[in-house]
Coordinates of C-alpha atoms and ligand atoms in Angstrom, one line a residue:
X1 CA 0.0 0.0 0.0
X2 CA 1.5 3.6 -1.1
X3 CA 1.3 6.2 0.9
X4 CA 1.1 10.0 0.4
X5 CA 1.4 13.0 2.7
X6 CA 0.7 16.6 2.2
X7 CA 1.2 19.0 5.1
X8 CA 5.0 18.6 6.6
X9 CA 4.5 21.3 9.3
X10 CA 5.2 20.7 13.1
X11 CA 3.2 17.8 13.0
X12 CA 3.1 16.6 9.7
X13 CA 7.0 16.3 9.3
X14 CA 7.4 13.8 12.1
X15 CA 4.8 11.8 11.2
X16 CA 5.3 11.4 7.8
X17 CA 8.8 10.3 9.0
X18 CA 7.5 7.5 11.0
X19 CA 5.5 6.3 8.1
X20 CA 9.0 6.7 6.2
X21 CA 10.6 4.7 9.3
X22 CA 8.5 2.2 8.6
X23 CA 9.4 1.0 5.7
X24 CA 6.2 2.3 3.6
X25 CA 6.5 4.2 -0.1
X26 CA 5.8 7.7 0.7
X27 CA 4.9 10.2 -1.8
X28 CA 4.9 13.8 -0.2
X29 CA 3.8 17.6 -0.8
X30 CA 4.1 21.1 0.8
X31 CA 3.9 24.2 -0.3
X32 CA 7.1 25.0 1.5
X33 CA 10.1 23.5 0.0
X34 CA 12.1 23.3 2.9
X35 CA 9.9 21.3 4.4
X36 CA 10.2 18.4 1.7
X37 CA 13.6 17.9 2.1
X38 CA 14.3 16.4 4.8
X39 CA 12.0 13.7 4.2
X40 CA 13.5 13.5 0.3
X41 CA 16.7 12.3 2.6
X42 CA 14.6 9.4 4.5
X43 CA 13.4 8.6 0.9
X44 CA 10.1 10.3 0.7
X45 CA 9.1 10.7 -3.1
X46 CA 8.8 14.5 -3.5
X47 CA 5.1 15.6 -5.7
X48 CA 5.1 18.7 -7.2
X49 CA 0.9 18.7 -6.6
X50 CA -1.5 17.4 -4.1
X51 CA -3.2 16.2 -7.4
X52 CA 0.4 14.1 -8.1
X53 CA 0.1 12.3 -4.5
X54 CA -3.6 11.5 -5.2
X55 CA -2.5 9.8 -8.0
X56 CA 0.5 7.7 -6.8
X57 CA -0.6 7.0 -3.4
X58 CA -3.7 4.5 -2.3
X59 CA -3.7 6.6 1.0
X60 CA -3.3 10.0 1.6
X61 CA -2.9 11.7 4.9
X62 CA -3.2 15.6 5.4
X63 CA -1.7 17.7 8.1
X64 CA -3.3 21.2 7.2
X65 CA -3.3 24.6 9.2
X66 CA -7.1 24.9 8.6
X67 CA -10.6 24.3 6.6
X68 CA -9.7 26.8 3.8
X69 CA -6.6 24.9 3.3
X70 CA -8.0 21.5 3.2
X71 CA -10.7 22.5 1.3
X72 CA -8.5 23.8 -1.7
X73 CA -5.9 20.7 -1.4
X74 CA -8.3 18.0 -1.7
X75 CA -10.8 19.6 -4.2
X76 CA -9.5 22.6 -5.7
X77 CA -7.7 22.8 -8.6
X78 CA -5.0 20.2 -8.6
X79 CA -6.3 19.0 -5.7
X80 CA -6.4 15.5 -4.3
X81 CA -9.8 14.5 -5.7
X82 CA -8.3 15.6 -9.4
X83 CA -5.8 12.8 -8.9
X84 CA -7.1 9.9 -7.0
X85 CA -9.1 7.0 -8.9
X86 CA -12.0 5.0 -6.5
X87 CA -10.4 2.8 -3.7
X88 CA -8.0 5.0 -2.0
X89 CA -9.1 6.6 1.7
X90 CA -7.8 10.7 2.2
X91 CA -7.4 10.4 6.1
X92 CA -7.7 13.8 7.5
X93 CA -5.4 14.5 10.4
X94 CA -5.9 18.1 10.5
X95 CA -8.6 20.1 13.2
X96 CA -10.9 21.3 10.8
X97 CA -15.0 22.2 11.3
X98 CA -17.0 18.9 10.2
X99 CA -18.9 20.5 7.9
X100 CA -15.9 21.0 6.0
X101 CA -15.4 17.5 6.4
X102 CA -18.7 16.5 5.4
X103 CA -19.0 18.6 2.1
X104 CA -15.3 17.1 1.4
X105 CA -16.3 13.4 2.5
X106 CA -19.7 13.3 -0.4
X107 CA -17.2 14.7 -3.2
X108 CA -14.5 12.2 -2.8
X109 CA -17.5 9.3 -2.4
X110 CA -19.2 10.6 -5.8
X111 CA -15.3 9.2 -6.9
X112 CA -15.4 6.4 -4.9
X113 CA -13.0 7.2 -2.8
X114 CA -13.0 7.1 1.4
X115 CA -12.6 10.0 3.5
X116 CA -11.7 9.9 6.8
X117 CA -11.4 12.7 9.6
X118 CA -9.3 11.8 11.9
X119 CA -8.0 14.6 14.3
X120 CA -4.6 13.8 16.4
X121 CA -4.1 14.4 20.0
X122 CA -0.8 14.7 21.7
X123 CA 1.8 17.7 20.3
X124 CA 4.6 17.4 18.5
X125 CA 6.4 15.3 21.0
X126 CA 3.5 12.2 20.7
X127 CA 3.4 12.9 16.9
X128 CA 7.5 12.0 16.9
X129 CA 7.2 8.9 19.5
X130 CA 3.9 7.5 17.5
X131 CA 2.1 7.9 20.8
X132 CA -1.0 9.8 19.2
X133 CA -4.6 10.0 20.1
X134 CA -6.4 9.7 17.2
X135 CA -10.2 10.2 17.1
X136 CA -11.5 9.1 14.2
X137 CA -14.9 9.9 12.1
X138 CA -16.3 8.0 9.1
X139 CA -17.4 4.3 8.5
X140 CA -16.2 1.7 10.4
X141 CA -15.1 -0.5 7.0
X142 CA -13.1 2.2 6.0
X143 CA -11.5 2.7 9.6
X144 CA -10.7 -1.1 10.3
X145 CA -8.8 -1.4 6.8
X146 CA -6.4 1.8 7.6
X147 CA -6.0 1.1 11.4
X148 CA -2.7 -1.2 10.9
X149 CA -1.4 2.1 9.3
X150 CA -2.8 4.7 11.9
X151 CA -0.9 2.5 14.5
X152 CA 2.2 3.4 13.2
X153 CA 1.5 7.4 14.2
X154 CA -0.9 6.9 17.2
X155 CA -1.0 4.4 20.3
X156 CA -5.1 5.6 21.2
X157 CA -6.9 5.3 18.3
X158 CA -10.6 5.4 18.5
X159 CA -13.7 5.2 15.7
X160 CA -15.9 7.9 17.2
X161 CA -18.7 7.6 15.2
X162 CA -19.7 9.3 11.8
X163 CA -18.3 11.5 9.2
X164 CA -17.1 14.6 11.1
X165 CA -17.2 12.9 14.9
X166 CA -13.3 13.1 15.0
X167 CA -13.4 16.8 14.3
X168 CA -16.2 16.8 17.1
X169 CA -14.2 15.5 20.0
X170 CA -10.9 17.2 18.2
X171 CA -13.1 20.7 19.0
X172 CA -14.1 19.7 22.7
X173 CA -10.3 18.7 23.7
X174 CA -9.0 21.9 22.4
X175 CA -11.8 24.1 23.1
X176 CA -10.8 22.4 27.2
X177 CA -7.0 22.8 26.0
X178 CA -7.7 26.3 25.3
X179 CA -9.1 27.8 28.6
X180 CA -6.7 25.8 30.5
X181 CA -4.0 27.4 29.1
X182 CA -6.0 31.0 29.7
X183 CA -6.1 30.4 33.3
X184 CA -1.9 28.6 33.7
X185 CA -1.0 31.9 32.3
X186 CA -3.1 33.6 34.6
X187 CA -2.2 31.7 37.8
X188 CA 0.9 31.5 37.3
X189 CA 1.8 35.7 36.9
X190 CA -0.5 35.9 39.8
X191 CA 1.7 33.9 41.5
X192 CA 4.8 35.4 40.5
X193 CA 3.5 38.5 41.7
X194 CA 3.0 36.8 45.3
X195 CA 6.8 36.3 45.3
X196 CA 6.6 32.6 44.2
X197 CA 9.6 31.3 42.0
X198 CA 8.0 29.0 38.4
X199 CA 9.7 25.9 40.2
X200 CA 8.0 26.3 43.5
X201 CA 4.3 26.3 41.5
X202 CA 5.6 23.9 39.0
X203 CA 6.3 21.3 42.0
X204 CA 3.5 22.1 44.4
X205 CA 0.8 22.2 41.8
X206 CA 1.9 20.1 39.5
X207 CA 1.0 17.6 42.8
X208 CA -1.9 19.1 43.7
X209 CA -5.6 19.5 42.4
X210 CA -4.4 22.2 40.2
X211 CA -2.5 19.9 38.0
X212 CA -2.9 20.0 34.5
X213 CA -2.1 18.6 31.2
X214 CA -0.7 22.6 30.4
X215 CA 1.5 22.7 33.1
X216 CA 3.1 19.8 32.5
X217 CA 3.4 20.5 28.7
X218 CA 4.1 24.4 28.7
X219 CA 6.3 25.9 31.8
X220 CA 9.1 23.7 32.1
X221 CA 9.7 23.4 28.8
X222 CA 8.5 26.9 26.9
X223 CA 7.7 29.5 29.9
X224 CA 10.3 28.9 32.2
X225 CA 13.1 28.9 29.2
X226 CA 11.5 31.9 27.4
X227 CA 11.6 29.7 24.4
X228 CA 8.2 29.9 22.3
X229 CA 9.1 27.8 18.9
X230 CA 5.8 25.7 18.5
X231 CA 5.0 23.5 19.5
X232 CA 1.4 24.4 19.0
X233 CA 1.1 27.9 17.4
X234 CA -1.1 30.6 18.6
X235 CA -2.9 30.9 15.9
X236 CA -3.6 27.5 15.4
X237 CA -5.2 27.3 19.5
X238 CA -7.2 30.5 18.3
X239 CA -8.4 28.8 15.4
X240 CA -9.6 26.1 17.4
X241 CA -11.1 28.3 19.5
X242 CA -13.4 29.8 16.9
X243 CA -14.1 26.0 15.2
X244 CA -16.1 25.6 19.2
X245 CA -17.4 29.0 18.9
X246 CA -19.0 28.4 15.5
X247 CA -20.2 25.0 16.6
X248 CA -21.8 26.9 19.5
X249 CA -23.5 29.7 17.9
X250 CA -24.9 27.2 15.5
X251 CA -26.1 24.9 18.4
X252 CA -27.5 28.7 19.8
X253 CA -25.4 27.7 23.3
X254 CA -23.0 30.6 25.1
X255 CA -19.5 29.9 25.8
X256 CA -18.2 32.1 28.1
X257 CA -14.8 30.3 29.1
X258 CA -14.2 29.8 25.5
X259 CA -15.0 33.1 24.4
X260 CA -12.7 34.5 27.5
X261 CA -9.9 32.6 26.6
X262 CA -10.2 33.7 22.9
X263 CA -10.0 36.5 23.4
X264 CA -6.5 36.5 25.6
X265 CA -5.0 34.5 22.1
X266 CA -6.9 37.5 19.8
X267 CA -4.5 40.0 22.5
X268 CA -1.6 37.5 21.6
X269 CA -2.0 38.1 17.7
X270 CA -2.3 41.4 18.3
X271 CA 1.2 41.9 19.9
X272 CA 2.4 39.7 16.8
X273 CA 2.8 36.0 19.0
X274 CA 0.6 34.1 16.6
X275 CA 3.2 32.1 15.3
X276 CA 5.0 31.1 18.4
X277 CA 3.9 28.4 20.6
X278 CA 0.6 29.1 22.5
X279 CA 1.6 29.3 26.1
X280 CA 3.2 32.8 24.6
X281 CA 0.0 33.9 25.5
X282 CA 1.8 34.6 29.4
X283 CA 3.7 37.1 27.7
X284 CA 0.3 39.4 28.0
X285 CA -0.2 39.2 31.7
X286 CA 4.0 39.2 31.9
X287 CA 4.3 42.2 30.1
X288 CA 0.6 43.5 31.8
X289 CA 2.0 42.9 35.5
X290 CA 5.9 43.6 34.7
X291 CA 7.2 40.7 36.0
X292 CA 8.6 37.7 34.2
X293 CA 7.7 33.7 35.6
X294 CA 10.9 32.5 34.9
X295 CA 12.4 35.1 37.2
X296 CA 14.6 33.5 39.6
X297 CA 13.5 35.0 42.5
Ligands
NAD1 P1 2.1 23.9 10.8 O1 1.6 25.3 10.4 O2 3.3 23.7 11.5 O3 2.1 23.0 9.5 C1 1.2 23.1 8.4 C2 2.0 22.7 7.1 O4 1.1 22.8 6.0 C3 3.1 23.6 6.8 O5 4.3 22.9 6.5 C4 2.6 24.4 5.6 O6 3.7 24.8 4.7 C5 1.7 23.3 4.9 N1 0.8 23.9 4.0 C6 0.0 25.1 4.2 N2 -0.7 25.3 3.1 C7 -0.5 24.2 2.3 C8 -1.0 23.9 1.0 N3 -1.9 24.7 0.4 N4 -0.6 22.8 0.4 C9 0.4 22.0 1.0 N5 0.9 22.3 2.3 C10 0.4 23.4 2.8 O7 0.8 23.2 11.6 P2 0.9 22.0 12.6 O8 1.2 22.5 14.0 O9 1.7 20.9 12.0 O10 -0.6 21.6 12.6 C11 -1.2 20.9 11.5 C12 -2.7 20.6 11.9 O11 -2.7 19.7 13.0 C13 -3.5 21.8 12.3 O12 -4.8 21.6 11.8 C14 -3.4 21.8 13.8 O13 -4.5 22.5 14.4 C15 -3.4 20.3 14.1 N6 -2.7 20.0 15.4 C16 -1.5 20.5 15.7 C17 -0.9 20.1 16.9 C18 0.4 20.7 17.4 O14 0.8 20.4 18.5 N7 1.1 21.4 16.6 C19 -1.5 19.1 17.7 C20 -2.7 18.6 17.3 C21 -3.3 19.0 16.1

């Protein structure tokens, strides 16, 4: 079975490398050629089109910023759908809306060809150790004859139901993901301002009922280095932000945390973070309060 990937970004690169690792023909594509080239060396086949990879692989992951995106790789011109013939499965790894998905899904079926969304879980990190969550949407036949290959990139791999459920849990996690990551920065400048030292909260909350998946995953290793290479970008968290708020205002339901929090990564854009990591949103209340978390004092 051939594979294809378009979309070698922070999470794309990695795991198109383990699918390279693992012995499988890979046929790749990104609009940015720098991107390409390190897999060329781990013997990626380099396509100058999304429509090339639709035609030479029988599966073909994407790894997309967003819905415009997707939308105009698989089925605009050149796209995916222009190359693929009926049989082959485009797996969706990006977080998209499942609209999106939807409308994509019935075009690739009217060419016989599966579509899968099937959001990942986990950063960069479990994208390069193949320790993914992946939450998958579409039907099941389709999901049971790709699993042997989503194994390779994910360790919790689950059919969730329907065309589009992936992108639904995908938009609940990060909606959660989101607002945690509003209050850590928050807290912890708070705290800083109280005279605590990063370490000190780091240690006594990251044992305590304060603990969270953001703290564990953002200030050792982003705030409390001042380093804010995504990792997960800004604008990407915002983005996912927005896919909950549009879900919401469709479902007519307020989201006040959500829409807090959005707001705290619109103030992050603003100052020109959007394309560092997204616990860069601290830098707000840091520069806000005058005082930096990874102060050593
Ligand atoms: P990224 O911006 O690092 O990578 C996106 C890649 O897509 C880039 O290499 C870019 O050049 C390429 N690209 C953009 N337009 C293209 C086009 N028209 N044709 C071909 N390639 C194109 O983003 P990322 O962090 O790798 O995230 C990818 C997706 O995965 C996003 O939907 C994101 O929300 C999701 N996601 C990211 C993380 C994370 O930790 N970074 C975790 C889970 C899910």
């Amino acid at each position: 079975m051939k594979l294809g990937f378009i979309g070698l970004g922070a999470m794309g690169k990695p795991m198109a490398g383990r699918l390279a690792g693992a012995g499988r023909e890979l046929y790749v594509y990104d609009v940015q050629k720098g991107a390409l080239d390190e897999l060329e060396t781990r013997g990626a086949k380099i396509c100058r089109s999304p429509e090339e990879v639709g035609r030479a692989a029988d599966i073909i992951f994407l790894s997309l910023p967003n819905s415009a995106i997707v939308k105009s790789v698989v089925a605009g011109e050149n796209g995916v759908l222009a190359g693929v013939q009926e049989k082959k499965c485009i797996i969706d790894l990006s977080s998209v809306d499942p609209t999106t998905t939807r409308a994509l899904a019935a075009q690739a079926g009217l060419k016989g060809v599966e579509y899968l969304d099937a959001p990942v879980s986990g950063g960069v990190s479990g994208a390069e150790a193949g320790t993914l969550t992946i939450m998958v949407g579409g039907p099941e036949a389709a999901v049971n004859k790709v699993m042997s290959i989503l194994e390779i990139l994910g360790k919790n791999i689950r059919h969730v139901g329907d065309t589009g459920a992936g992108d639904a849990v995908k938009i609940v996690n990060n909606m959660l993901l989101g607002a945690n990551m509003a209050s850590l920065a928050e807290a912890m400048v708070l705290g800083r301002k109280l005279g605590l030292s990063g370490e000190v909260m780091h240690e006594i909350i990251g044992s305590g009922s304060g603990k969270s998946y953001v703290l564990d995953a953002k200030l050792e290793k982003f705030i409390m280095k001042g380093n804010f290479t995504p990792g997960f970008a800004v604008d990407l968290q915002y983005k996912d932000l927005g896919l909950a708020a549009d879900a919401a205002k469709n479902e007519q339901m307020p989201l006040p945390m959500t829409s807090q929090a959005m707001q705290l990564f619109e103030m992050a854009r603003a100052r020109g973070y959007g394309r560092e990591d997204m616990s860069a949103v601290i830098k707000i209340w840091e520069e806000l309060m005058n005082v930096e978390v990874r102060e050593n004092r």
